[in-house]
XYZ file of C-alpha atoms in Angstrom:
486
model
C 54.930 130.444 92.972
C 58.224 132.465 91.744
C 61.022 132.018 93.738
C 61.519 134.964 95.010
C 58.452 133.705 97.269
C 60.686 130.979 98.820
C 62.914 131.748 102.274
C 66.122 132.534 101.647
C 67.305 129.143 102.826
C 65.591 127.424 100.570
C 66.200 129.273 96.843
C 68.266 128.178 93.848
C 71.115 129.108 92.451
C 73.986 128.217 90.158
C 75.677 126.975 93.294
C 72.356 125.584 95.104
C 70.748 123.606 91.905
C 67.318 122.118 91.608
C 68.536 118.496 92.781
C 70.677 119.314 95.659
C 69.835 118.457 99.074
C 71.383 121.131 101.435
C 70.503 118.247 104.692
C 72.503 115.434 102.942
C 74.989 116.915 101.687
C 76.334 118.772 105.364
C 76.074 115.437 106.916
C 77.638 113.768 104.278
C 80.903 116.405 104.072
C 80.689 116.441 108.042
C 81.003 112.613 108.103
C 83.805 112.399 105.664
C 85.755 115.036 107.899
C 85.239 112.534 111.102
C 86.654 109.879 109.396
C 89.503 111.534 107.952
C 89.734 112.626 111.435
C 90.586 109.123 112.952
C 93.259 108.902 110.506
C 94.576 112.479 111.046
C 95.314 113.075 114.086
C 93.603 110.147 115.119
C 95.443 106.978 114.068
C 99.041 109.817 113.965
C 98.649 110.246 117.388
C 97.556 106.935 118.462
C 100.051 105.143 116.629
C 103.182 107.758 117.931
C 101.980 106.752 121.619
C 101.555 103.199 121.685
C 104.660 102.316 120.167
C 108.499 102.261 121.738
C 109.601 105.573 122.064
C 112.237 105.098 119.620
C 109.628 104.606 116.459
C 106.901 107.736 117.709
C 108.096 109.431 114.891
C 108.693 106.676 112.051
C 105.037 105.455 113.215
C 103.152 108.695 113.048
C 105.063 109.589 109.966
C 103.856 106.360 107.940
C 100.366 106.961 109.111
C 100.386 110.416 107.622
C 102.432 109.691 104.843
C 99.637 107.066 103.781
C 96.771 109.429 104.367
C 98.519 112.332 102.008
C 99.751 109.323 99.196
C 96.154 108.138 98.824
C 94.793 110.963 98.436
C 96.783 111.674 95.255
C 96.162 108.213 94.221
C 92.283 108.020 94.703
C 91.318 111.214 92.578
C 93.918 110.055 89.769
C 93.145 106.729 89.175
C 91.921 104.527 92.028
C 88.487 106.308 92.694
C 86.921 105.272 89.299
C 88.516 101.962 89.895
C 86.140 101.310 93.110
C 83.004 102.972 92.167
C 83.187 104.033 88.267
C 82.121 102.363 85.161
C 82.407 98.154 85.092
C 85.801 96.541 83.257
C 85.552 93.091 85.370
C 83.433 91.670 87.846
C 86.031 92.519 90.558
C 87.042 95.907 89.039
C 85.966 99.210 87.630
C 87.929 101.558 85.145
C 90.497 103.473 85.758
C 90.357 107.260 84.873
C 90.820 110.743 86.952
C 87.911 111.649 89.190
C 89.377 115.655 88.531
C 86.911 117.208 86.170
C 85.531 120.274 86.727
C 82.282 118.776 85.191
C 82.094 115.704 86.899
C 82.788 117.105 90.591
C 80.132 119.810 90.766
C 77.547 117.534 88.833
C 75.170 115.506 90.577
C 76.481 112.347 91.847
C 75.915 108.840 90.658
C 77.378 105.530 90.832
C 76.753 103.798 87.663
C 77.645 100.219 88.775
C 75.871 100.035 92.157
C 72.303 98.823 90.256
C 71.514 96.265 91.665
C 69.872 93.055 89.463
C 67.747 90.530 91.190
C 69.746 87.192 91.444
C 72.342 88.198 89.060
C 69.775 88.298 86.069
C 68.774 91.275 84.029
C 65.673 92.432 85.797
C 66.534 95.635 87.367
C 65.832 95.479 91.202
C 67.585 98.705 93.032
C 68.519 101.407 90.822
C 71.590 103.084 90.492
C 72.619 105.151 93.332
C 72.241 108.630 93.026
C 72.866 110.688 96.186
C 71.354 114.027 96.454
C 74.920 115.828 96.418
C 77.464 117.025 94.345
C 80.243 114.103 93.391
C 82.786 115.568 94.921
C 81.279 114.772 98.397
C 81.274 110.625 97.257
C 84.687 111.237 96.227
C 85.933 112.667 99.503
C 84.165 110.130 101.465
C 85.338 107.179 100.025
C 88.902 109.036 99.628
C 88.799 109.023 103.382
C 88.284 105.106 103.948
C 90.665 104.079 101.278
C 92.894 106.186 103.482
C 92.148 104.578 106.691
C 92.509 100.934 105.290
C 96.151 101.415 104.490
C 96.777 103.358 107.787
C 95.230 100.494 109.377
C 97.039 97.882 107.911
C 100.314 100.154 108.505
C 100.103 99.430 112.137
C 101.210 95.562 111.232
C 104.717 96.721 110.216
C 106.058 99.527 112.774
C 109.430 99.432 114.286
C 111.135 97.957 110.941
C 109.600 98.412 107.688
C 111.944 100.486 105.147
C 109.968 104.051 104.856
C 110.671 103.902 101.040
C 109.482 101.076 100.829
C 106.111 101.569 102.458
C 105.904 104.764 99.884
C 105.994 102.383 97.132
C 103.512 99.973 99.058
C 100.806 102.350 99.659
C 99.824 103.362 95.846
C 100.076 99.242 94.540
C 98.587 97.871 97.562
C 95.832 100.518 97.108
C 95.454 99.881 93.756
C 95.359 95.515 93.578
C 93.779 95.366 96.610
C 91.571 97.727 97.678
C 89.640 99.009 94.607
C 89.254 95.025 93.868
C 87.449 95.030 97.326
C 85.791 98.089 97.194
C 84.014 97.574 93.734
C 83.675 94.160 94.671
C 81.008 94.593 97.650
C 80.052 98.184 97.688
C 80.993 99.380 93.144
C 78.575 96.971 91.819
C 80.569 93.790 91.650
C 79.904 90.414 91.936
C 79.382 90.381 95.700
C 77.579 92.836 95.573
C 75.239 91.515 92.969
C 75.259 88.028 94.989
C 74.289 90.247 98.264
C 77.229 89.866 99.955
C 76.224 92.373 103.199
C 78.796 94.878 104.108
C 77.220 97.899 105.616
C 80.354 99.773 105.810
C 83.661 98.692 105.811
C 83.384 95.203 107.708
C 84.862 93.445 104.846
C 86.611 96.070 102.524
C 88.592 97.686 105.351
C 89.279 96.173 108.162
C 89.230 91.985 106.904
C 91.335 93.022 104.178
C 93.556 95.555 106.452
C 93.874 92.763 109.195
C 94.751 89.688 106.801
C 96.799 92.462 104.247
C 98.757 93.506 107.340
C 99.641 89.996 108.732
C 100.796 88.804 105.548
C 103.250 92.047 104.992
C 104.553 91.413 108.263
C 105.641 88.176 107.638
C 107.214 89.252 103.945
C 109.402 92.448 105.946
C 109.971 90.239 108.393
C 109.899 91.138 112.321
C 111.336 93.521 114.630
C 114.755 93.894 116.087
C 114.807 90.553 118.989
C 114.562 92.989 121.727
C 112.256 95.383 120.892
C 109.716 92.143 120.248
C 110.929 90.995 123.759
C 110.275 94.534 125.443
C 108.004 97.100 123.268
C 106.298 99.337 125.857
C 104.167 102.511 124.499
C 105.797 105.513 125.393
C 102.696 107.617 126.063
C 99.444 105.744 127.161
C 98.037 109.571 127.072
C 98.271 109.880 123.310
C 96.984 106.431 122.690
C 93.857 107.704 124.536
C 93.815 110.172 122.217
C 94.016 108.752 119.388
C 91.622 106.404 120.404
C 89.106 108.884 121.361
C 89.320 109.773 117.607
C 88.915 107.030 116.655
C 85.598 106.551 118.447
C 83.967 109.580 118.100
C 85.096 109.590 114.381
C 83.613 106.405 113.367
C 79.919 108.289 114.360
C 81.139 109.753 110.363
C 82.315 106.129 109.469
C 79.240 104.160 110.166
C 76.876 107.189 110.463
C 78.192 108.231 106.595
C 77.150 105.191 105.424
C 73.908 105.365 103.696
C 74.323 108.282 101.602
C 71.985 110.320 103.303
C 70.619 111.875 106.547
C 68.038 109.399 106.837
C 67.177 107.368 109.758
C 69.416 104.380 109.014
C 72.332 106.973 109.889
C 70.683 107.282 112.995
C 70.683 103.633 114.159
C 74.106 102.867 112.899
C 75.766 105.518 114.903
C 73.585 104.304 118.300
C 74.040 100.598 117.311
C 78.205 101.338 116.633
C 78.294 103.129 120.394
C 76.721 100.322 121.854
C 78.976 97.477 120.695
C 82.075 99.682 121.066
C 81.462 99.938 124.899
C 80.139 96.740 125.259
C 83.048 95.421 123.404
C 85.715 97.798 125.801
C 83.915 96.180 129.174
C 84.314 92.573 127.901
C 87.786 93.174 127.704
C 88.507 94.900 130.726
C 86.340 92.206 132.893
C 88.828 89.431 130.844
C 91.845 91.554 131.652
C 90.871 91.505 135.272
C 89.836 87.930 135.886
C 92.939 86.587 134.023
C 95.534 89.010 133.821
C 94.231 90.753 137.209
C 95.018 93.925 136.369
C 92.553 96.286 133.809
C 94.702 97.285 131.381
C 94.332 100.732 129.300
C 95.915 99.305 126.393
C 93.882 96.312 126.451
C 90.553 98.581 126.730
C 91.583 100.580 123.458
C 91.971 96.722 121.775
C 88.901 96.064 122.875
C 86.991 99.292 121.835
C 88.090 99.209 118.420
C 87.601 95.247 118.371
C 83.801 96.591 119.014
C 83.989 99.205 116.501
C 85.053 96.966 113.316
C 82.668 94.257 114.558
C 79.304 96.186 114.525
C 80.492 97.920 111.230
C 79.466 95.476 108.467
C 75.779 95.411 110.331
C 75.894 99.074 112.021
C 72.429 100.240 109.892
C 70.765 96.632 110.032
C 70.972 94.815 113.566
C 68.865 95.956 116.122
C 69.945 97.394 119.264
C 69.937 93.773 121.391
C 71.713 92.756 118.625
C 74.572 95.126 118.946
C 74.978 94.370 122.115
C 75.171 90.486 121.561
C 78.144 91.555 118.591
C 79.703 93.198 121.537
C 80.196 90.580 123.651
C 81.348 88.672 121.192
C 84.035 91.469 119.998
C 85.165 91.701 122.966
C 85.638 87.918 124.307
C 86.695 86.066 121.088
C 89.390 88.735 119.453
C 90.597 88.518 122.985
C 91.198 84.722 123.280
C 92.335 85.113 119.891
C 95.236 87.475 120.744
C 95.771 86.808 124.359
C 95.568 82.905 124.502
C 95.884 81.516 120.897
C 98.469 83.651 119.592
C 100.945 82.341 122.093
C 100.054 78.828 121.434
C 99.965 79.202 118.040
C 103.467 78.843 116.036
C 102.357 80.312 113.033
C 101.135 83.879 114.753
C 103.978 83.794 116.871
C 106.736 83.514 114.016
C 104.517 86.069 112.085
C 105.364 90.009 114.098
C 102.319 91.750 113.321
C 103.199 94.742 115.627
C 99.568 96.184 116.925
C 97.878 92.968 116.709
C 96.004 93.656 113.233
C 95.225 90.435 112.598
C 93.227 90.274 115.520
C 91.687 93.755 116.509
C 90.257 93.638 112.407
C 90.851 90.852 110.921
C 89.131 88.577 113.232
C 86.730 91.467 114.115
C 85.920 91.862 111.065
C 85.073 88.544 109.980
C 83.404 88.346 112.603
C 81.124 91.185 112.171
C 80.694 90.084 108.728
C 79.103 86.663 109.967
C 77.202 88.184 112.815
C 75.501 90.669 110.162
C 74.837 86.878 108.268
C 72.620 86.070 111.470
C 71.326 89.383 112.773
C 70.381 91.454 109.781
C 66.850 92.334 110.594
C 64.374 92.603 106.934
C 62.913 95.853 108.050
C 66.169 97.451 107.918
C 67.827 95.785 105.341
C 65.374 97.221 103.314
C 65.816 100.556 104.415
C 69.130 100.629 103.508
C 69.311 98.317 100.181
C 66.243 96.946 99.078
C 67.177 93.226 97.858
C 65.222 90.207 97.612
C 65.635 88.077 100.692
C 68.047 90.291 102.365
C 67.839 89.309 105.999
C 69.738 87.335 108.568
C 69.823 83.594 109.388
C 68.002 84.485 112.824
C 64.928 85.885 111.037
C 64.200 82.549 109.353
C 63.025 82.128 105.667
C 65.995 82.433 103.092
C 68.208 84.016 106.062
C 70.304 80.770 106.162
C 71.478 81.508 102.856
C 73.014 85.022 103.512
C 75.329 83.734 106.534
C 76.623 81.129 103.391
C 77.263 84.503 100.959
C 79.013 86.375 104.234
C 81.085 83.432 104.751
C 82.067 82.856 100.919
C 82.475 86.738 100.864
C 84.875 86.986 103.165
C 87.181 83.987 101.626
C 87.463 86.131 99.008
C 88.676 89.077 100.625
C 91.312 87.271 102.404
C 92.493 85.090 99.345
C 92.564 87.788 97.543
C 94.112 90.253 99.806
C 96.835 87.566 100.951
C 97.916 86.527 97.105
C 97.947 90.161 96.262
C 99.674 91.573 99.022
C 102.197 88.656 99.102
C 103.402 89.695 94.913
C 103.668 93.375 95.768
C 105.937 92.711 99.002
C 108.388 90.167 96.593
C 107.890 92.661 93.851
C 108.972 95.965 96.128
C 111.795 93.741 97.459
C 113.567 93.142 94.342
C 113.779 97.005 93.706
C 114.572 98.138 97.052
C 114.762 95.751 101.305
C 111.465 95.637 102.553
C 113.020 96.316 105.863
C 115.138 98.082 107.576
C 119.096 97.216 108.166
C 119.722 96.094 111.658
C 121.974 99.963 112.310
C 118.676 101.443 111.910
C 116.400 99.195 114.050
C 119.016 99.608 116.834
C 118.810 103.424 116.998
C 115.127 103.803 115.275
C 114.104 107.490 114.918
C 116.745 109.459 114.807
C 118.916 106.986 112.473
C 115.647 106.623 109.687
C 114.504 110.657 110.068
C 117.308 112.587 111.804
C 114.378 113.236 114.154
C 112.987 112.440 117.438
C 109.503 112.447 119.195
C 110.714 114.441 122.681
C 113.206 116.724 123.574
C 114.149 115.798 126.957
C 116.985 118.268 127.764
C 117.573 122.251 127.481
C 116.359 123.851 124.466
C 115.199 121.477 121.807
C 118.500 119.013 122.869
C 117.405 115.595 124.579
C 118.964 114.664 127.355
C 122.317 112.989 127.377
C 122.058 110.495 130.244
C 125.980 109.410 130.300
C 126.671 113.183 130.557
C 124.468 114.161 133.461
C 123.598 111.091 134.822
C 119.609 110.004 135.738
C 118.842 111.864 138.268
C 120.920 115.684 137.787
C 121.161 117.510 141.406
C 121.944 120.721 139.902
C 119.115 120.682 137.330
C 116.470 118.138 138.629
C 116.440 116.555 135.718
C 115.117 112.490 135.674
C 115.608 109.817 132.868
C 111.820 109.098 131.314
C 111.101 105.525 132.931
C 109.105 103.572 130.679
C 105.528 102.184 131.545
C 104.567 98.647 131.509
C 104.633 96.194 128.292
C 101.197 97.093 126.440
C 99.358 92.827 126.723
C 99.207 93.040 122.835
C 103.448 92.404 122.840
C-alpha cells in the first residue's frame, strides 16, 4: 500500500520519519514542560513567598538563575556526562549534546543495557525511545535543573549570589552527573539494580543531604532572621506549590520513556501519596501544634511527592497510600520534634528544611520502593532478574539491601563532594554574605525589591508617614505568623 493511501496523520516525511512515534513523543515534550514548570514559575514563586520579605527577590532570583545556568551547562558538557558513552563506573563522557545530527536522530542511550548480575549476558537492551534526542535531552535538562533549585532552598537569606553562580555548574557537574549515570546512565547501581523510578535518589537524597551540607559550609542566617523568618506571602507559596504538584504528573508521569501504561499508574500512585502525605501532616499539626498550618501542609505535600517518586510506576495503589502515611508522619517528627533536640541540625541552618522534606523523603521512598515494588510492574518498566520488593517474598529481601547500600552512596558521595566545592569556591570568593547585606537583604544584594508599597513604584517610607497615614489610608504590611519549619 503506497502512502499516499495512509491518513494524513499518519504519513512520513523528512520531519515525521519511519521510527518516530507521534504518541510518545507529545507526552514526552509535554512532560518535560511540567517539570520545567515547577521550577519556573513554580519553585520562583514558591520560594519568593515563603521566605522573609526582605530575600523574595534574592530567593526567586537564585532559583531562576539555576534553572537558566544548567541549561547552558547540560547541553555543553554535563548531558553526555549522565547518560552518554561509559568513562567510569560512576561517570559517562563529557562532550556537547549540540549537533545538528545527533538532536534530530533517533534517540538512544548507549549505557542503559542492562547485564544480568553484572556479567556479560545481555539482559535489557539499550534504551531506545521512539523520539527524536532532543526530547531525552530536554527532559533530563529539566531535572538536573530542579535538583539544584531544590537544594538552593537550603541556603536563602545569606549565601553570596556569586558565589552560588559558581556553585551551580561544579556542583552540577561532581555531583549530579555522578548520580545520574550512576542509577539511571548505566552505572554500577544501575547494573546492581539499585531501584530509582524517577528521581528518589538522584534528586531529591542528593538535593536534601547536598543542601544540608552547603548550609553548614556558608554558614547560617543573620541571628534574627533565624529567630523570626515569617513568609511574606502564604498566597504565592500556594502557588508555587500548586506547580509543583500538578507538575510532577510530567515528573513521575515522564518517567518511562513512553505513553505506556506505567505512566499511567505513576501519575495516580504520585496523587495518592501526595494527599495522603498533606492530611498526615495537617492531622499532626492539629493534635500537637493545634492549629493546621498552610505552611506545614505544603511540607507535607511535597514530603509525599519525593517519597512515592523512586516507586511511582511500581507500587500498587494500597501501597502508595501506606508511603503516604509514612511521608507524612516520619519527615514530620523528623523536622518538628528531632530537629530541635538534635544539636547537630540545630547548629546546621538549612533554611526550608531540605534535609527533611527530601532528604529524609527521599530515603525513605527509596527503602519503601525496597519493600513494595510489585514483580508485575517492575517488569513493565525494567525487565531485571529478581526485581521485586522485600514484601513479595523470594529474592525481594535482597533489593531493600541494594536500596539501602544505594542510597549510602548518594549521600557519601554528595556530602564529600559538595563539602570540596564549598572550601574550593571560598578560597576564590565568601561563601556568604557580609553581615551589611544580611541586615538590609534585597535591596543591598540587587538594588531591588519584591513590593512597592507606596505611590508610584516607591515603597513606603514608614518614618515619613507613619503606619497608619490619615490623609492617604495607607497601612504598614504586618507580617503573618512564623512558617513551623523556622
Amino acid at each position: 500500500m503506497s502512502s499516499g493511501s495512509f491518513p494524513t496523520a499518519y504519513q512520513t516525511s523528512a520531519s515525521v520519519p519511519d521510527w518516530l512515534n507521534k504518541g510518545d513523543n507529545a507526552w514526552q515534550l509535554t512532560a518535560s514542560t511540567l517539570v520545567a514548570l515547577q521550577s519556573f514559575p513554580g519553585l520562583v514563586v514558591l520560594y519568593g513567598g515563603i521566605v522573609k520579605k526582605k530575600w523574595a527577590v534574592n530567593s526567586a532570583f537564585m532559583a531562576l538563575y539555576a534553572f537558566a545556568a544548567v541549561w547552558i551547562c547540560w547541553v555543553t558538557w554535563a548531558y553526555n556526562m549522565s547518560f552518554g558513552d561509559k568513562l567510569l563506573p560512576i561517570w559517562g563522557k563529557a562532550r556537547p549534546a549540540l549537533n545538528q545530527a545527533l538532536l534530530v536522530g533517533p534517540a538512544a542511550l548507549p549505557a542503559t543495557a542492562h547485564y544480568h548480575a553484572g556479567g556479560d549476558v545481555l539482559e535489557t537492551a539499550a534504551a531506545e525511545p521512539l523520539y527524536p534526542m532532543a526530547t531525552v535531552v530536554y527532559f533530563q535538562c529539566v531535572f538536573a535543573a530542579i535538583t539544584l533549585i531544590l537544594l538552593g532552598g537550603s541556603l536563602l537569606g545569606r549565601m553570596s549570589f556569586l558565589a552560588w553562580m559558581i556553585f551551580v555548574p561544579l556542583w552540577l557537574t561532581f555531583s549530579y552527573t555522578i548520580g545520574a549515570f550512576s542509577v539511571w546512565g548505566g552505572g554500577f547501581l544501575f547494573q546492581w539494580g539499585v531501584i530509582d523510578y524517577c528521581g528518589g535518589y538522584v534528586i531529591h537524597l542528593s538535593a536534601g543531604f547536598a543542601g544540608f551540607t552547603a548550609a553548614y559550609w556558608v554558614g547560617p542566617r543573620a541571628q534574627k532572621d533565624r529567630e523570626r523568618f515569617p513568609p511574606n506571602n502564604i498566597l504565592f507559596t500556594l502557588t508555587g506549590a500548586g506547580l509543583l504538584w500538578m507538575g510532577w504528573a510530567g515528573f513521575n508521569g515522564g518517567g518511562p520513556y513512553a505513553a505506556n501504561v506505567v505512566a499511567s499508574i505513576a501519575i495516580v500512585n504520585t496523587n495518592i501519596c501526595a494527599a495522603m502525605s498533606l492530611i498526615v501532616w495537617t492531622c499532626l499539626d492539629v493534635i500537637f501544634f493545634k492549629k493546621p498550618s498552610v505552611v506545614g501542609a505544603v511540607q507535607g505535600m511535597i514530603t509525599g511527592l519525593v517519597c512515592i517518586t523512586p516507586g511511582a510506576g511500581l507500587v500498587q495503589g494500597w501501597a502508595a497510600m501506606v508511603m503516604g502515611v509514612l511521608a507524612g508522619s516520619i519527615p514530620w517528627y523528623t523536622m518538628m520534634i528531632l530537629h530541635k533536640r538534635s544539636r547537630i541540625l540545630k547548629q546546621v541552618d538549612d533554611t526550608l528544611g531540605v534535609i527533611h522534606t527530601h532528604g529524609v523523603a527521599g530515603l525513605l521512598g527509596g527503602l519503601l520502593t525496597g519493600l513494595f515494588a510489585e514483580p508485575t510492574l517492575c517488569n513493565l518498566f525494567l525487565p531485571v532478574t529478581n526485581s521485586q520488593g522485600a514484601f513479595y517474598g523470594g529474592g525481594g529481601g535482597a533489593q531493600f539491601g541494594k536500596q539501602l547500600a544505594g542510597a549510602l552512596f548518594i549521600v557519601g558521595w554528595n556530602v564529600a563532594v559538595t563539602s570540596i566545592i564549598c572550601v574550593a569556591i571560598n578560597a576564590a570568593v565568601p561563601l556568604r554574605m557580609p553581615d551589611d547585606k544580611l541586615e538590609v537583604g534585597d535591596d543591598a544584594v540587587h538594588g531591588e525589591e519584591a513590593y512597592a508599597l507606596w505611590g508610584d513604584g516607591e515603597l513606603y517610607d514608614v518614618t515619613k508617614h507613619g503606619a497608619d497615614d490619615t490623609e492617604h489610608g495607607a497601612r504598614a504590611a504586618v507580617a503573618p505568623a512564623a512558617s513551623p519549619m523556622n
